[in-house]
Every structure is written in structure tokens, then in C-alpha cells.
């Protein structure tokens, strides 16, 4: 398993591409590879729509979403003791109103928006299984633009990226999704 910082992703991509990883060459490729890493993060986010469950206090019938550890993309549900309760947005999109429920801890189920990778120590806010896919995407995109002889590598890397992404998609689902499986 590779390290998950932006710098480690860049170094892994350079190693896959057989490019030198010394301190002189890293600045030459860093900006471009970081842009490709962010493209991969956006693509993986749109594919997997990652979600979380986090606890927040209900005070005076309201929940402050800015207290969540991640930026909210969409609220999927609000729960108390495992039971869904009705909710609606308050005066703005950072406040949820939960009518008819007493104050106390609530669980907010939500899709979160991953942050853009900017600094060397930034980590992609996606499940760990997605991190190798980011490197695959980076190498494929890099070869597509920078290596006229590397079209085979480009095709193979991006094809492998899409295949692995489809396989992982089966492991990620929203808490409100259900599947019917025919065992016969």
C-alpha cells in the first residue's frame, strides 16, 4: 500500500513512469501531476459518492452542519438511536431543522466533498482503496500528454483505472441503496 500524501502520490507516479525522483526534477513534474491527482479525486468522488455518519448535537431543534469534520455535499439523513427522523434546512444550507425531537446527540448521514490537494502533506479524502487508482490515473494522463511513444502505457493505465474503478464501485454504496440479488 502506498502512502497517501500528495507528495507520496507524485513520487509513486514518477516511479511508475521511470522518471527520476531527485529534488531537481520533482518541481518540473509536481504541478502537472498534482493537477492529474485532483482530476482523479474528482472523478472518483463522482463515481463513488462517498458518505459518512457523524454525530452532532441537536440544540433548540437545529443542527449546525459547519461542525462536521468534512464539507457537506448532500445530507442523506438524520438519525437518533438508529432511527431516521424528518428534517429540513433552516435559514441557510448550514443549518438543519429537526422538528418534534428533543435536544441531544444526532447522527448526520451525508455525502462529503473531498478537498483539493494543494500541499505536499495533503491527503486525498477518499477511502484507502481509491488511493492506488489515483496513481494509475496520474500515470495514464501524464503519458498521454508527455510521451508520444507511451500511447500503449496510456491506454493500459487508463483502461486498468476504469476496470478497477468499476470493481470498487460494487463495494461502495449509499446507506439508502438496496440491491436484490438472485441466487438461482
C-alpha positions as YAML, in Angstrom:
chain: A
units: angstrom
residues:
- id: 1
  name: UNK
  ca: [0.00, 0.00, 0.00]
- id: 2
  name: UNK
  ca: [1.31, 3.42, -0.90]
- id: 3
  name: UNK
  ca: [1.49, 6.39, 1.44]
- id: 4
  name: UNK
  ca: [-1.46, 8.73, 0.95]
- id: 5
  name: UNK
  ca: [0.04, 12.22, 0.98]
- id: 6
  name: UNK
  ca: [0.06, 14.28, -2.22]
- id: 7
  name: UNK
  ca: [3.86, 14.14, -2.34]
- id: 8
  name: UNK
  ca: [3.85, 10.35, -1.95]
- id: 9
  name: UNK
  ca: [1.28, 10.03, -4.75]
- id: 10
  name: UNK
  ca: [3.51, 12.16, -7.01]
- id: 11
  name: UNK
  ca: [6.60, 10.12, -6.11]
- id: 12
  name: UNK
  ca: [4.74, 6.87, -6.77]
- id: 13
  name: UNK
  ca: [3.57, 8.13, -10.16]
- id: 14
  name: UNK
  ca: [7.12, 9.20, -11.08]
- id: 15
  name: UNK
  ca: [8.44, 5.79, -10.05]
- id: 16
  name: UNK
  ca: [5.79, 4.08, -12.23]
- id: 17
  name: UNK
  ca: [6.81, 6.30, -15.14]
- id: 18
  name: UNK
  ca: [10.54, 5.58, -14.64]
- id: 19
  name: UNK
  ca: [11.25, 9.29, -14.17]
- id: 20
  name: UNK
  ca: [13.95, 10.43, -11.78]
- id: 21
  name: UNK
  ca: [12.69, 11.40, -8.35]
- id: 22
  name: UNK
  ca: [15.52, 13.69, -7.30]
- id: 23
  name: UNK
  ca: [14.99, 17.14, -5.81]
- id: 24
  name: UNK
  ca: [15.86, 18.86, -9.09]
- id: 25
  name: UNK
  ca: [13.30, 17.04, -11.24]
- id: 26
  name: UNK
  ca: [10.41, 16.94, -8.76]
- id: 27
  name: UNK
  ca: [9.42, 20.62, -9.26]
- id: 28
  name: UNK
  ca: [9.29, 20.04, -13.04]
- id: 29
  name: UNK
  ca: [6.54, 17.45, -12.75]
- id: 30
  name: UNK
  ca: [4.86, 18.29, -9.45]
- id: 31
  name: UNK
  ca: [2.32, 20.86, -10.66]
- id: 32
  name: UNK
  ca: [1.15, 18.74, -13.58]
- id: 33
  name: UNK
  ca: [0.94, 15.52, -11.57]
- id: 34
  name: UNK
  ca: [-0.89, 17.29, -8.74]
- id: 35
  name: UNK
  ca: [-3.44, 18.56, -11.27]
- id: 36
  name: UNK
  ca: [-3.91, 14.99, -12.54]
- id: 37
  name: UNK
  ca: [-4.27, 13.74, -8.94]
- id: 38
  name: UNK
  ca: [-7.04, 16.28, -8.34]
- id: 39
  name: UNK
  ca: [-8.76, 15.22, -11.57]
- id: 40
  name: UNK
  ca: [-8.69, 11.64, -10.29]
- id: 41
  name: UNK
  ca: [-10.07, 12.68, -6.89]
- id: 42
  name: UNK
  ca: [-12.99, 14.47, -8.58]
- id: 43
  name: UNK
  ca: [-13.67, 11.52, -10.90]
- id: 44
  name: UNK
  ca: [-13.56, 9.03, -8.03]
- id: 45
  name: UNK
  ca: [-15.78, 11.25, -5.90]
- id: 46
  name: UNK
  ca: [-18.37, 11.47, -8.68]
- id: 47
  name: UNK
  ca: [-18.23, 7.70, -9.16]
- id: 48
  name: UNK
  ca: [-18.31, 6.55, -5.53]
- id: 49
  name: UNK
  ca: [-20.16, 9.44, -3.89]
- id: 50
  name: UNK
  ca: [-18.51, 8.72, -0.52]
- id: 51
  name: UNK
  ca: [-20.58, 9.26, 2.59]
- id: 52
  name: UNK
  ca: [-20.08, 9.42, 6.34]
- id: 53
  name: UNK
  ca: [-22.01, 9.20, 9.59]
- id: 54
  name: UNK
  ca: [-21.01, 11.77, 12.19]
- id: 55
  name: UNK
  ca: [-22.60, 12.75, 15.47]
- id: 56
  name: UNK
  ca: [-23.64, 16.34, 16.17]
- id: 57
  name: UNK
  ca: [-25.73, 17.87, 18.94]
- id: 58
  name: UNK
  ca: [-29.31, 18.95, 18.32]
- id: 59
  name: UNK
  ca: [-29.82, 22.27, 20.13]
- id: 60
  name: UNK
  ca: [-33.10, 24.17, 20.05]
- id: 61
  name: UNK
  ca: [-34.28, 21.93, 17.20]
- id: 62
  name: UNK
  ca: [-31.28, 22.78, 14.98]
- id: 63
  name: UNK
  ca: [-28.07, 21.05, 13.87]
- id: 64
  name: UNK
  ca: [-25.09, 23.16, 12.77]
- id: 65
  name: UNK
  ca: [-23.52, 21.38, 9.76]
- id: 66
  name: UNK
  ca: [-20.37, 23.54, 9.88]
- id: 67
  name: UNK
  ca: [-19.31, 21.49, 12.93]
- id: 68
  name: UNK
  ca: [-18.91, 18.37, 10.75]
- id: 69
  name: UNK
  ca: [-15.32, 17.28, 10.01]
- id: 70
  name: UNK
  ca: [-15.91, 17.40, 6.21]
- id: 71
  name: UNK
  ca: [-17.67, 19.79, 3.86]
- id: 72
  name: UNK
  ca: [-21.23, 18.59, 3.22]
- id: 73
  name: UNK
  ca: [-22.16, 17.80, -0.37]
- id: 74
  name: UNK
  ca: [-25.62, 16.45, 0.41]
- id: 75
  name: UNK
  ca: [-27.41, 15.43, 3.60]
- id: 76
  name: UNK
  ca: [-28.79, 11.92, 3.16]
- id: 77
  name: UNK
  ca: [-30.46, 11.54, 6.52]
- id: 78
  name: UNK
  ca: [-30.63, 12.35, 10.21]
- id: 79
  name: UNK
  ca: [-30.86, 9.58, 12.82]
- id: 80
  name: UNK
  ca: [-31.32, 9.13, 16.54]
- id: 81
  name: UNK
  ca: [-30.66, 5.68, 18.01]
- id: 82
  name: UNK
  ca: [-30.56, 4.20, 14.50]
- id: 83
  name: UNK
  ca: [-33.99, 5.53, 13.53]
- id: 84
  name: UNK
  ca: [-34.41, 8.08, 10.75]
- id: 85
  name: UNK
  ca: [-36.12, 11.34, 11.69]
- id: 86
  name: UNK
  ca: [-37.58, 14.01, 9.38]
- id: 87
  name: UNK
  ca: [-35.51, 17.15, 8.79]
- id: 88
  name: UNK
  ca: [-35.36, 20.23, 6.59]
- id: 89
  name: UNK
  ca: [-32.89, 23.03, 6.00]
- id: 90
  name: UNK
  ca: [-33.10, 26.04, 8.27]
- id: 91
  name: UNK
  ca: [-32.38, 29.67, 7.38]
- id: 92
  name: UNK
  ca: [-29.33, 28.59, 5.33]
- id: 93
  name: UNK
  ca: [-27.76, 25.40, 3.98]
- id: 94
  name: UNK
  ca: [-25.50, 25.09, 7.03]
- id: 95
  name: UNK
  ca: [-28.40, 24.51, 9.43]
- id: 96
  name: UNK
  ca: [-30.78, 21.57, 9.67]
- id: 97
  name: UNK
  ca: [-34.10, 21.82, 11.47]
- id: 98
  name: UNK
  ca: [-35.36, 18.66, 13.15]
- id: 99
  name: UNK
  ca: [-38.95, 19.20, 14.32]
- id: 100
  name: UNK
  ca: [-40.51, 17.28, 17.20]
- id: 101
  name: UNK
  ca: [-37.26, 15.77, 18.51]
- id: 102
  name: UNK
  ca: [-35.75, 16.61, 21.89]
- id: 103
  name: UNK
  ca: [-32.27, 18.11, 22.12]
- id: 104
  name: UNK
  ca: [-29.35, 15.70, 22.30]
- id: 105
  name: UNK
  ca: [-26.93, 13.81, 20.07]
- id: 106
  name: UNK
  ca: [-28.00, 13.11, 16.49]
- id: 107
  name: UNK
  ca: [-26.25, 11.24, 13.69]
- id: 108
  name: UNK
  ca: [-25.99, 13.05, 10.36]
- id: 109
  name: UNK
  ca: [-25.55, 10.84, 7.28]
- id: 110
  name: UNK
  ca: [-24.06, 12.87, 4.43]
- id: 111
  name: UNK
  ca: [-22.04, 12.88, 1.26]
- id: 112
  name: UNK
  ca: [-18.89, 14.90, 1.74]
- id: 113
  name: UNK
  ca: [-16.80, 16.89, -0.71]
- id: 114
  name: UNK
  ca: [-13.10, 15.99, -0.77]
- id: 115
  name: UNK
  ca: [-10.64, 18.86, -0.52]
- id: 116
  name: UNK
  ca: [-8.36, 19.79, -3.40]
- id: 117
  name: UNK
  ca: [-4.79, 18.53, -2.96]
- id: 118
  name: UNK
  ca: [-2.51, 21.57, -2.73]
- id: 119
  name: UNK
  ca: [0.27, 20.99, -0.20]
- id: 120
  name: UNK
  ca: [2.73, 18.09, -0.09]
- id: 121
  name: UNK
  ca: [1.19, 16.68, 3.09]
- id: 122
  name: UNK
  ca: [-2.45, 16.91, 1.92]
- id: 123
  name: UNK
  ca: [-4.21, 13.56, 1.91]
- id: 124
  name: UNK
  ca: [-6.99, 12.59, -0.51]
- id: 125
  name: UNK
  ca: [-10.27, 12.41, 1.38]
- id: 126
  name: UNK
  ca: [-11.37, 9.20, -0.25]
- id: 127
  name: UNK
  ca: [-11.40, 5.62, 1.06]
- id: 128
  name: UNK
  ca: [-7.95, 3.99, 1.11]
- id: 129
  name: UNK
  ca: [-8.94, 1.58, -1.68]
- id: 130
  name: UNK
  ca: [-9.10, 4.60, -4.04]
- id: 131
  name: UNK
  ca: [-5.52, 5.77, -3.47]
- id: 132
  name: UNK
  ca: [-3.81, 3.32, -5.90]
- id: 133
  name: UNK
  ca: [-6.36, 4.36, -8.53]
- id: 134
  name: UNK
  ca: [-5.21, 7.97, -8.21]
- id: 135
  name: UNK
  ca: [-1.65, 6.90, -9.11]
- id: 136
  name: UNK
  ca: [-2.93, 4.87, -12.08]
- id: 137
  name: UNK
  ca: [-4.88, 7.86, -13.36]
- id: 138
  name: UNK
  ca: [-1.88, 10.17, -12.89]
- id: 139
  name: UNK
  ca: [0.45, 7.90, -14.86]
- id: 140
  name: UNK
  ca: [-2.07, 7.42, -17.66]
- id: 141
  name: UNK
  ca: [-2.74, 11.15, -18.04]
- id: 142
  name: UNK
  ca: [0.95, 12.01, -17.79]
- id: 143
  name: UNK
  ca: [1.85, 9.52, -20.52]
- id: 144
  name: UNK
  ca: [-0.97, 10.80, -22.71]
- id: 145
  name: UNK
  ca: [0.43, 14.33, -22.71]
- id: 146
  name: UNK
  ca: [4.18, 13.91, -22.28]
- id: 147
  name: UNK
  ca: [5.16, 10.71, -24.04]
- id: 148
  name: UNK
  ca: [4.33, 10.29, -27.72]
- id: 149
  name: UNK
  ca: [5.79, 6.77, -27.60]
- id: 150
  name: UNK
  ca: [3.80, 5.91, -24.48]
- id: 151
  name: UNK
  ca: [0.35, 5.54, -26.02]
- id: 152
  name: UNK
  ca: [0.33, 1.87, -25.10]
- id: 153
  name: UNK
  ca: [1.08, 2.78, -21.49]
- id: 154
  name: UNK
  ca: [-1.63, 5.45, -21.58]
- id: 155
  name: UNK
  ca: [-4.21, 3.04, -22.90]
- id: 156
  name: UNK
  ca: [-3.24, 0.31, -20.45]
- id: 157
  name: UNK
  ca: [-3.13, 2.61, -17.40]
- id: 158
  name: UNK
  ca: [-6.44, 4.33, -18.10]
- id: 159
  name: UNK
  ca: [-8.13, 1.04, -19.02]
- id: 160
  name: UNK
  ca: [-6.89, -0.52, -15.77]
- id: 161
  name: UNK
  ca: [-8.07, 2.58, -13.88]
- id: 162
  name: UNK
  ca: [-11.59, 2.25, -15.29]
- id: 163
  name: UNK
  ca: [-11.70, -1.52, -14.68]
- id: 164
  name: UNK
  ca: [-10.58, -1.21, -11.06]
- id: 165
  name: UNK
  ca: [-12.96, 1.70, -10.53]
- id: 166
  name: UNK
  ca: [-15.90, -0.43, -11.74]
- id: 167
  name: UNK
  ca: [-14.87, -3.27, -9.42]
- id: 168
  name: UNK
  ca: [-14.62, -0.94, -6.43]
- id: 169
  name: UNK
  ca: [-17.98, 0.61, -7.24]
- id: 170
  name: UNK
  ca: [-19.65, -2.61, -6.10]
- id: 171
  name: UNK
  ca: [-18.12, -2.15, -2.62]
- id: 172
  name: UNK
  ca: [-19.32, 1.42, -2.12]
- id: 173
  name: UNK
  ca: [-22.97, 2.27, -1.80]
- id: 174
  name: UNK
  ca: [-25.11, 4.83, -0.09]
- id: 175
  name: UNK
  ca: [-26.92, 3.90, 3.10]
- id: 176
  name: UNK
  ca: [-30.25, 4.28, 1.32]
- id: 177
  name: UNK
  ca: [-29.37, 1.98, -1.61]
- id: 178
  name: UNK
  ca: [-30.59, -1.59, -1.68]
- id: 179
  name: UNK
  ca: [-29.80, -4.45, -4.00]
- id: 180
  name: UNK
  ca: [-31.81, -7.52, -4.85]
- id: 181
  name: UNK
  ca: [-29.62, -10.50, -5.59]
- id: 182
  name: UNK
  ca: [-30.96, -13.54, -7.42]
- id: 183
  name: UNK
  ca: [-29.12, -16.57, -6.05]
- id: 184
  name: UNK
  ca: [-30.59, -19.03, -8.53]
...
